[in-house]
Structure formats: C-alpha cells, structure tokens
Amino acid sequence: MTAALVRKELRQLLPVILGLASLLVWSEASAFLLHPPDQYLAEAEGWLLNSHAGRLEAVFTLILGLVVAYNLLPGEHDQRTIEFLYTLPVRRRTLFLTKYAVGVGLLVALSLLGTAASTIHHALNASSFGRQLYPPRLLLLKIAAGDIGLSFVVVAYGMLLSFFRRLGWILFLLLWLSLEVGERLYPPLRVLNIRSLLDVDHQGLTPLVDGRAWLVQGAMAALSLALAARLWLSDAGGFAGFYDQLRKQVGLRRAGVALGLLAATLASGALMLVWVEAPPSDEPGLSQRTLTFETERFHFTYREGRADRAMVIIREADRAYRRVRTWLPGPDGDGGDRIVADLTDASSEHLGIAGWKKLRIDLRPSSPALLRHVLYHETSHVLAAQPGELPERQAGLRFFSEGLAEYVAYELEPQPEEREHARRMAALARTRYQLHVEDLMSPGAFVARHDEFLLYALGEVWVAGLVEACGPQLPARLVATFADPTLPRSLAGLELWRAALQRHHCDLDRVMSRYEQRLRRLEPSTNLVPLASARLVDEEAGRLVFEVVVVEAPTPGPWQVTVRLRDDPGTPVDDWVIETFPVTKGTPQRLPVRPPVRQGQRFEFQVGAAKDDQARPFFTRWQSVTR
Amino acid sequence: DVCDALAASGWRILEARVGRERMLSLARAALTRAGTGDVRDYLWERRHPTRRLFEGATGLDYETFLETWQRELFRLRGHPAAAALLASLPGGAISVRSDPARGVGFQAKLAAPLATDTTCTLRHVRLPPHDLPISPDTLEEVKFVWPRGQTNLERYLPNQYGRGERVFLALDCDLPSIGSWARLVQERVTAP
C-alpha cells in the first residue's frame, strides 16, 4: 500500500519534478556543453569550499522546499481527494508522513543528481587541483548536510506553511523579514535563519559547520512537522472553510492582503526605527530636536544639540558649492534645485555620504577643518553625479569618484599635512601590499582585504596623476565621458580608461606613469607612517586578547592603536568592533578586545596606529583567524 | 624560466631528430587550433591526444622520444660546464615553515654556502579555503639578500596571516650562474 501511495504522490508531483529536472538539465547542459567540461569549475564557488558562500544556496533550497510542499497537501484538500485517501486502510499519520517523505525524497534525489554531475565534472578536470577539489570526506559532508539534511528541514517548513495556503507565503515573507531585521538587531538570532545552515567558516581547508545552527534548525523543523501534522490531520476542514470564504469574498481578501502588508510594513518600520534612530552612545544629554536651515544652494537638517558644528558647515556651504563648480562645471542654474543636506547622520561607517542631489554628514567630529573637508568632499560627489552613469561601471570607478572628491576637497580647502599623510599611506600600501591600479577597480575584492580609506588615498593620487598628465579640466570631462551612452558598455578596467582618455587626447600610459612616479617619490617618507601589527594570543573573560606592537614609528609614542574586528567581509560596518589603546613603540602589549557580534568560529581583524584619535591610522590588511 | 628552458630543450632535441619541418608541423598541430570555448574543445582533445598528435606529425614513437629526451638531458648533465653550473646551485634542506610565534616563512640549511650575495624573493599570497592553481601575478613579494658564505637562513612573515588562513609561500632566488630566477621551495600551508 505504501508503495502505491508513493507512486501516487510522485504522479501528483510530476509537474514539479519536470520543472526542477528542466532546471537541472539546463544547468548541467551549460556546464558540460557550453563550457569545456574539463575546465569548468563552478563547484569551486560551492558552500563547502568558500566561507559564507552558502547563504544564497540555503535560501534557494528553502524556496524549492516550499514549492514542493505546496504541491503535496493543499491541492488534495481543495479538491477533496484527501477524503478518498482517508478511506484507504492506512493511518492518516502514515499518509501525512508518506507525503513528507516523498517531498524530501524528491529534493534529495535532485540534489544528489546535481552532486553526481559535479563529481563527474571533477573527475574530468584537466587540473589535478580540480580533480581533488572534493576529497571523499567533503563529498560525504556535502551529501549529508547540503543534499539530505537541508531537504528534511526545508520540506518540514513547507508542510507547515502550506497549511495556510497563499497566506502561508505572506507568513513566510513576514517571518523572513522579521528574521532579517532581528538578526541585524541581535546577531545571535542568525541561527534561526536558514542561511546559517550552509554558512561555514574554514580552518585551513577544513570547513567549520555551525553545529548549533543545525541543532536549532533541526528542532524547529521537527516542531514545524509536528505542528503541520496536527493542523492538517485535525483542523484542515476548519481552516479550508475560512480560506474558502476569504477567497470568495473579494473585499475580505483584499482587506486581508492589505492588513498583512500593513502589518509587515509597520513591523519592519518599527524595527528599523529602533535600529536607525537610536541616538549614538556618545551623545547623551544633547538635544535631539531637529532644525532646518535653507541657504541659496542647500536645504539643511540638523539636531539642536549639534547646532555649533552644523553652523561650521552651513556658513561654508554656498561658497563650497561655487568653488567645487569651478572644478566640476555643470548646466547653468542646475534646475534651481537645492541639495538636501542631512546633518543628523551618525555612523561608524562614514563621515559623509552623497547621492543624487542629497548628502549626509556626521557632525560628531569636533574639528572644523575636518567638517569643512567632508562638506567639500560630499559636495564634489553631488556635483559629479551623472544620471546616466551605468551602475555596473560605478563600482569599477569608485576609486576615481572618491579620489576626485578627495582631490577637489584638498585643492579648495588645503590641509597639507593631512593630504601628505594620506598620500604617504597610499605609497606605503602600494609597496607593502603590491597594489596595482587594477586592484582599485574591483572595490568589493579590495575592501574585503584592505582598509577602505586606501581607495580614497590611492584614488586621490590617481586624480593628481590625471591632472598632471592632461590638465585640470580632464577629471570633469572624464566624469561626463563615463556617463556617455556612446562609450561601449562592454568596456571595463584599464580598457575603459584607455578609451575614455583617448577621447580627450590623453594617454593612459602617461597617467599611469605620473601616478607611479608620485607614489615612488613618496616612498622614502613612508617611514613617518606608524605601523602596528597584532596577533590573537588568548581569550580571557569573554574577551579576545591580542598581542599588539607598534613596529615602526618616527617616535616612541605612545601611539593610538586601533583594532578592528568583523565576522567576515559582509559584516555591516556598524557591527564592527573598534577599540583604541595607547601603545608605545617596540613594546608588545596584551590588549583585551570585545569579540565580534556573531561569535562564529572565525573572525577577521586589522590593526592600525596613529598619532592621535583625529589622525587616520594605516591599517594592516584584514586577517582571518580561528578562535 | 627553468620550466621554459626545459620545454625548449625538448623542442631542440626533437628538431635535431626529425628536422625543422616536422617539428614545426607538430607545433602547428598542437598550438594553432582556435579554441571554441565549449565542449568541442574537450572532444577535440579526446580525439587528438598528445601522443597521437606527436606521432602523426613527427613519425616518431612518443615513448621513444621521451626516453631520448631524458637520455639527452642526462648526457648534458655530464658535460663539464653543466656539471660545474649544477654544482654551484644551492642545495640542501630548504622547507616552508609555519610557526605559531613567528608566522609563516622558510628555513634553509645549505650543503655549501653561496659564492656571492644572492637576491632572493619570498613570494606569498593568501589562498581561499580550497586548492586551485594560482596566478603568479597575484603573488606578493618580499625581497632580501642571502649573504654569501651563509649556509643557514630563515625568513618569516610575522603577523601577516591569521591562524587558520591558507597561504602559498615560495622562495625564488636570482642565480647568476644560470642567468635566471629559480624556485628553491614552494608550499601551501595553513597559518598556525
């Protein structure tokens, strides 16, 4: 009887099977036919071989699990064929579990087919590295966790959600949203998110699977399955009646959807409000009342408690606008729109941020010179922003955009000491880490390994090289050229630069030569930049203990050494742990630092030294380390 | 450079055995086909394995040629000039080390000291948590001089790689006797 039930379920799932099989066939056809199968290494992107690469795969499998589960029971109840099944000499619980087992079996079978195909791929690979990418122990882990374990979990969730028919999808979205926001507010909640199952760290070549996440998700899946069984086997008629009524009454249905969306919006809005609007911890007692101020070119918003610092910016703003326009000329009148300037921002990520006719500045820095620098920098961004710029090109040109804003800010509001320090840092980074201009054109990969400020510093030297090689009008012309739709979309990297510069009769080699010359000239003075290094030596009382030393510095100090910790390159900057300590040159010091929020098995850190808390430290590269 | 020289020796020996035209015919057969970037490349290589290409173009038996090549290299090694050159190459125990206190680096104990100050480069790069071929362009460099007369030497990269990070490390030295760089040791290690 069970075999007959399984056959019946498979017939019922046939459309899903065909759909999923088509996806699999397409993917494998691409891997085996559209690429040379002995060179294709898509599996090298897999979740077991790359830290944090499995998050998307887990979500994709969850959606597949929901689709499969939705094809198991709701249809039977809606068409009342379940009543026929209940007349068979089989316990209802057995029917339910058979359906669950078939759903899980289908997902497992498809996953195993995919794994088998990738195993064949590896066996065919021309490189011995490729052939050994998945040793047997990893293959077994992939099958046990990614193919089998995950299928059990996702179909169990699907069995529960499918009870609520289409409302289940709304419920799913609400839960998803809550988990995403909840995780941002309280990172240990990540174990409740399905992504945590395939989100692994690595110790060398060994993946460190999060056993706690599997335990929690396994328990949640078992509970979901038990609850689904209880609902489907006892109250299915009651909910079906309610759902039928809901479907038939259009008004009620619309009201339900609207209510659901409203609840989702309110819930996420409230959570985001708690998250975003929480006043920074260093501003107790400051009036948070919001005030506005209009100038000829700007509309400012600022907090009453920061009025003195806001005025430093407001008084300079229109002058800054006119002066930046001399570097970045635009259309006459600019349409008369003011730039909306939000001075209520407080972020550990940036001092300022700019977009299309908008900018935000953090007023917490006390130095008027720094505030003015940020104003000029962000105003440059606003005036350089081009509506036609290709988003995919923006990423590769980010170093130019930031470098241009820095260059213009330093030219118009000179801070020779800070500029020289930034340029020395650029020169030091270039020699110490063998950075090439091409490295700057992949900002994602760059900031995964280096301090983001180096993009600004190296970008500023690049713009100085452009101006030196081809004149002060060139940067503004390049901004327009990069947004020109006639510039081939396929161009990227150095080829894009070569093509854009040629339009202005400028030569890439000349620019690169000026850029390199400038950095080389600065090399002898890079010994003025203090250098710190650190290593994790212990854990005490819940804190990570680093041995920190200032290895090179022009004086004994003490120097302000900053240690930054994050879980991985995807960690939002606001979640980084940043602590600063005074350290004397040459004396190793044990410093306890708060652990990162996620408290996984691996984390990343970097360390930098500066003369005081206003100066920019030169940070080491991000190192990942096992606790 | 050494790999290129070895490959060149094979072509030179082949030319001496079968003549320039047949040697060029093999080069054309093996190297001039425009790839298609899909399964046809794979099928073509399955249908035209190196052995068949070689024997078709040169008329020589592949195994016999490999033996000839090896014999010729041995014969060249016995040449006094080559023997003198080989004797000047650094030999001994050179290994990549992974020390919890000092980081990753290398330790060398040469059988005989170097005759001149030698410029060496410690090349290194952080690897992903899996092993695939790496591009030489991605390697970072730390140059140093290996003083003449010194048999024992070690260099470490302190605090550059965190515990559990995967690192590729190679030691290349510029050997004036052979007129090129030579890699003395290379290894992938996990930082301690």
PDB file of C-alpha atoms in Angstrom, chain B residues 70-176:
ATOM      1  CA  GLN B  70      65.715  12.105 -20.824  1.00  0.00           C
ATOM      2  CA  ARG B  71      68.924  10.445 -22.011  1.00  0.00           C
ATOM      3  CA  GLU B  72      69.995  13.652 -23.702  1.00  0.00           C
ATOM      4  CA  LEU B  73      69.383  15.651 -20.545  1.00  0.00           C
ATOM      5  CA  PHE B  74      71.459  13.164 -18.558  1.00  0.00           C
ATOM      6  CA  ARG B  75      74.192  13.402 -21.164  1.00  0.00           C
ATOM      7  CA  LEU B  76      74.142  17.198 -20.952  1.00  0.00           C
ATOM      8  CA  ARG B  77      74.328  16.973 -17.184  1.00  0.00           C
ATOM      9  CA  GLY B  78      77.590  15.090 -17.539  1.00  0.00           C
ATOM     10  CA  HIS B  79      79.138  17.893 -19.602  1.00  0.00           C
ATOM     11  CA  PRO B  80      81.861  19.603 -17.515  1.00  0.00           C
ATOM     12  CA  ALA B  81      80.349  23.063 -17.970  1.00  0.00           C
ATOM     13  CA  ALA B  82      76.917  21.806 -16.955  1.00  0.00           C
ATOM     14  CA  ALA B  83      78.323  19.862 -14.026  1.00  0.00           C
ATOM     15  CA  ALA B  84      80.123  22.979 -12.813  1.00  0.00           C
ATOM     16  CA  LEU B  85      76.953  25.000 -13.200  1.00  0.00           C
ATOM     17  CA  LEU B  86      74.854  22.453 -11.329  1.00  0.00           C
ATOM     18  CA  ALA B  87      77.406  22.248  -8.557  1.00  0.00           C
ATOM     19  CA  SER B  88      77.056  25.982  -7.990  1.00  0.00           C
ATOM     20  CA  LEU B  89      73.300  25.724  -7.438  1.00  0.00           C
ATOM     21  CA  PRO B  90      72.121  25.950  -3.848  1.00  0.00           C
ATOM     22  CA  GLY B  91      71.370  22.510  -2.431  1.00  0.00           C
ATOM     23  CA  GLY B  92      70.465  21.226   0.995  1.00  0.00           C
ATOM     24  CA  ALA B  93      67.365  21.269   3.180  1.00  0.00           C
ATOM     25  CA  ILE B  94      65.020  24.137   2.406  1.00  0.00           C
ATOM     26  CA  SER B  95      61.496  23.981   3.771  1.00  0.00           C
ATOM     27  CA  VAL B  96      58.443  26.145   4.262  1.00  0.00           C
ATOM     28  CA  ARG B  97      57.698  26.584   7.965  1.00  0.00           C
ATOM     29  CA  SER B  98      54.610  27.505   9.828  1.00  0.00           C
ATOM     30  CA  ASP B  99      55.478  28.676  13.333  1.00  0.00           C
ATOM     31  CA  PRO B 100      52.852  29.836  15.868  1.00  0.00           C
ATOM     32  CA  ALA B 101      55.133  32.535  17.245  1.00  0.00           C
ATOM     33  CA  ARG B 102      56.783  33.732  14.051  1.00  0.00           C
ATOM     34  CA  GLY B 103      54.171  33.114  11.380  1.00  0.00           C
ATOM     35  CA  VAL B 104      54.830  31.502   8.019  1.00  0.00           C
ATOM     36  CA  GLY B 105      58.236  31.549   6.369  1.00  0.00           C
ATOM     37  CA  PHE B 106      61.074  29.306   5.286  1.00  0.00           C
ATOM     38  CA  GLN B 107      64.131  27.708   6.831  1.00  0.00           C
ATOM     39  CA  ALA B 108      67.181  26.720   4.834  1.00  0.00           C
ATOM     40  CA  LYS B 109      70.313  24.804   5.637  1.00  0.00           C
ATOM     41  CA  LEU B 110      72.509  24.703   2.573  1.00  0.00           C
ATOM     42  CA  ALA B 111      75.038  21.945   1.952  1.00  0.00           C
ATOM     43  CA  ALA B 112      77.523  24.577   0.800  1.00  0.00           C
ATOM     44  CA  PRO B 113      77.457  28.363   1.252  1.00  0.00           C
ATOM     45  CA  LEU B 114      76.588  30.610  -1.685  1.00  0.00           C
ATOM     46  CA  ALA B 115      79.541  32.052  -3.530  1.00  0.00           C
ATOM     47  CA  THR B 116      78.055  35.536  -3.887  1.00  0.00           C
ATOM     48  CA  ASP B 117      75.434  37.696  -2.254  1.00  0.00           C
ATOM     49  CA  THR B 118      72.197  36.466  -3.826  1.00  0.00           C
ATOM     50  CA  THR B 119      68.959  38.377  -4.229  1.00  0.00           C
ATOM     51  CA  CYS B 120      66.016  36.237  -3.198  1.00  0.00           C
ATOM     52  CA  THR B 121      62.301  36.897  -3.082  1.00  0.00           C
ATOM     53  CA  LEU B 122      59.817  35.401  -0.689  1.00  0.00           C
ATOM     54  CA  ARG B 123      56.581  35.259  -2.674  1.00  0.00           C
ATOM     55  CA  HIS B 124      53.329  34.721  -0.859  1.00  0.00           C
ATOM     56  CA  VAL B 125      49.586  35.110  -1.160  1.00  0.00           C
ATOM     57  CA  ARG B 126      46.500  34.321   0.874  1.00  0.00           C
ATOM     58  CA  LEU B 127      44.541  31.438  -0.621  1.00  0.00           C
ATOM     59  CA  PRO B 128      40.857  30.627  -0.463  1.00  0.00           C
ATOM     60  CA  PRO B 129      39.945  27.613   1.683  1.00  0.00           C
ATOM     61  CA  HIS B 130      40.367  25.284  -1.288  1.00  0.00           C
ATOM     62  CA  ASP B 131      43.245  24.490  -3.598  1.00  0.00           C
ATOM     63  CA  LEU B 132      43.228  25.582  -7.228  1.00  0.00           C
ATOM     64  CA  PRO B 133      46.044  26.797  -9.495  1.00  0.00           C
ATOM     65  CA  ILE B 134      47.107  30.360  -8.669  1.00  0.00           C
ATOM     66  CA  SER B 135      48.254  33.092 -10.980  1.00  0.00           C
ATOM     67  CA  PRO B 136      51.867  34.223 -10.436  1.00  0.00           C
ATOM     68  CA  ASP B 137      50.593  37.788 -10.906  1.00  0.00           C
ATOM     69  CA  THR B 138      48.778  37.648  -7.585  1.00  0.00           C
ATOM     70  CA  LEU B 139      51.863  36.868  -5.532  1.00  0.00           C
ATOM     71  CA  GLU B 140      53.223  39.468  -3.147  1.00  0.00           C
ATOM     72  CA  GLU B 141      56.956  39.830  -2.776  1.00  0.00           C
ATOM     73  CA  VAL B 142      59.458  40.420  -0.016  1.00  0.00           C
ATOM     74  CA  LYS B 143      62.959  40.828  -1.417  1.00  0.00           C
ATOM     75  CA  PHE B 144      66.094  40.192   0.639  1.00  0.00           C
ATOM     76  CA  VAL B 145      69.752  39.393   0.130  1.00  0.00           C
ATOM     77  CA  TRP B 146      71.092  35.979   1.044  1.00  0.00           C
ATOM     78  CA  PRO B 147      74.647  36.840   2.180  1.00  0.00           C
ATOM     79  CA  ARG B 148      77.485  34.857   0.665  1.00  0.00           C
ATOM     80  CA  GLY B 149      79.131  32.373   2.966  1.00  0.00           C
ATOM     81  CA  GLN B 150      75.932  31.865   4.953  1.00  0.00           C
ATOM     82  CA  THR B 151      74.505  28.341   4.975  1.00  0.00           C
ATOM     83  CA  ASN B 152      71.687  28.774   7.475  1.00  0.00           C
ATOM     84  CA  LEU B 153      68.950  31.271   6.769  1.00  0.00           C
ATOM     85  CA  GLU B 154      65.339  31.799   7.718  1.00  0.00           C
ATOM     86  CA  ARG B 155      62.778  34.464   6.942  1.00  0.00           C
ATOM     87  CA  TYR B 156      59.291  34.755   8.368  1.00  0.00           C
ATOM     88  CA  LEU B 157      56.270  36.918   7.697  1.00  0.00           C
ATOM     89  CA  PRO B 158      55.244  37.795  11.252  1.00  0.00           C
ATOM     90  CA  ASN B 159      51.608  38.706  11.892  1.00  0.00           C
ATOM     91  CA  GLN B 160      50.736  38.770   8.205  1.00  0.00           C
ATOM     92  CA  TYR B 161      48.420  35.782   8.209  1.00  0.00           C
ATOM     93  CA  GLY B 162      45.885  34.872  10.871  1.00  0.00           C
ATOM     94  CA  ARG B 163      45.555  31.466  12.485  1.00  0.00           C
ATOM     95  CA  GLY B 164      43.817  29.079  10.097  1.00  0.00           C
ATOM     96  CA  GLU B 165      44.414  31.137   6.936  1.00  0.00           C
ATOM     97  CA  ARG B 166      45.658  29.239   3.909  1.00  0.00           C
ATOM     98  CA  VAL B 167      48.872  30.628   2.439  1.00  0.00           C
ATOM     99  CA  PHE B 168      51.010  29.907  -0.607  1.00  0.00           C
ATOM    100  CA  LEU B 169      54.684  30.564   0.009  1.00  0.00           C
ATOM    101  CA  ALA B 170      57.594  30.293  -2.424  1.00  0.00           C
ATOM    102  CA  LEU B 171      61.271  31.141  -2.249  1.00  0.00           C
ATOM    103  CA  ASP B 172      62.823  32.300  -5.530  1.00  0.00           C
ATOM    104  CA  CYS B 173      66.470  33.253  -5.865  1.00  0.00           C
ATOM    105  CA  ASP B 174      68.219  35.049  -8.694  1.00  0.00           C
ATOM    106  CA  LEU B 175      71.078  32.699  -9.552  1.00  0.00           C
ATOM    107  CA  PRO B 176      73.723  34.431 -11.664  1.00  0.00           C
TER     108      PRO B 176
END
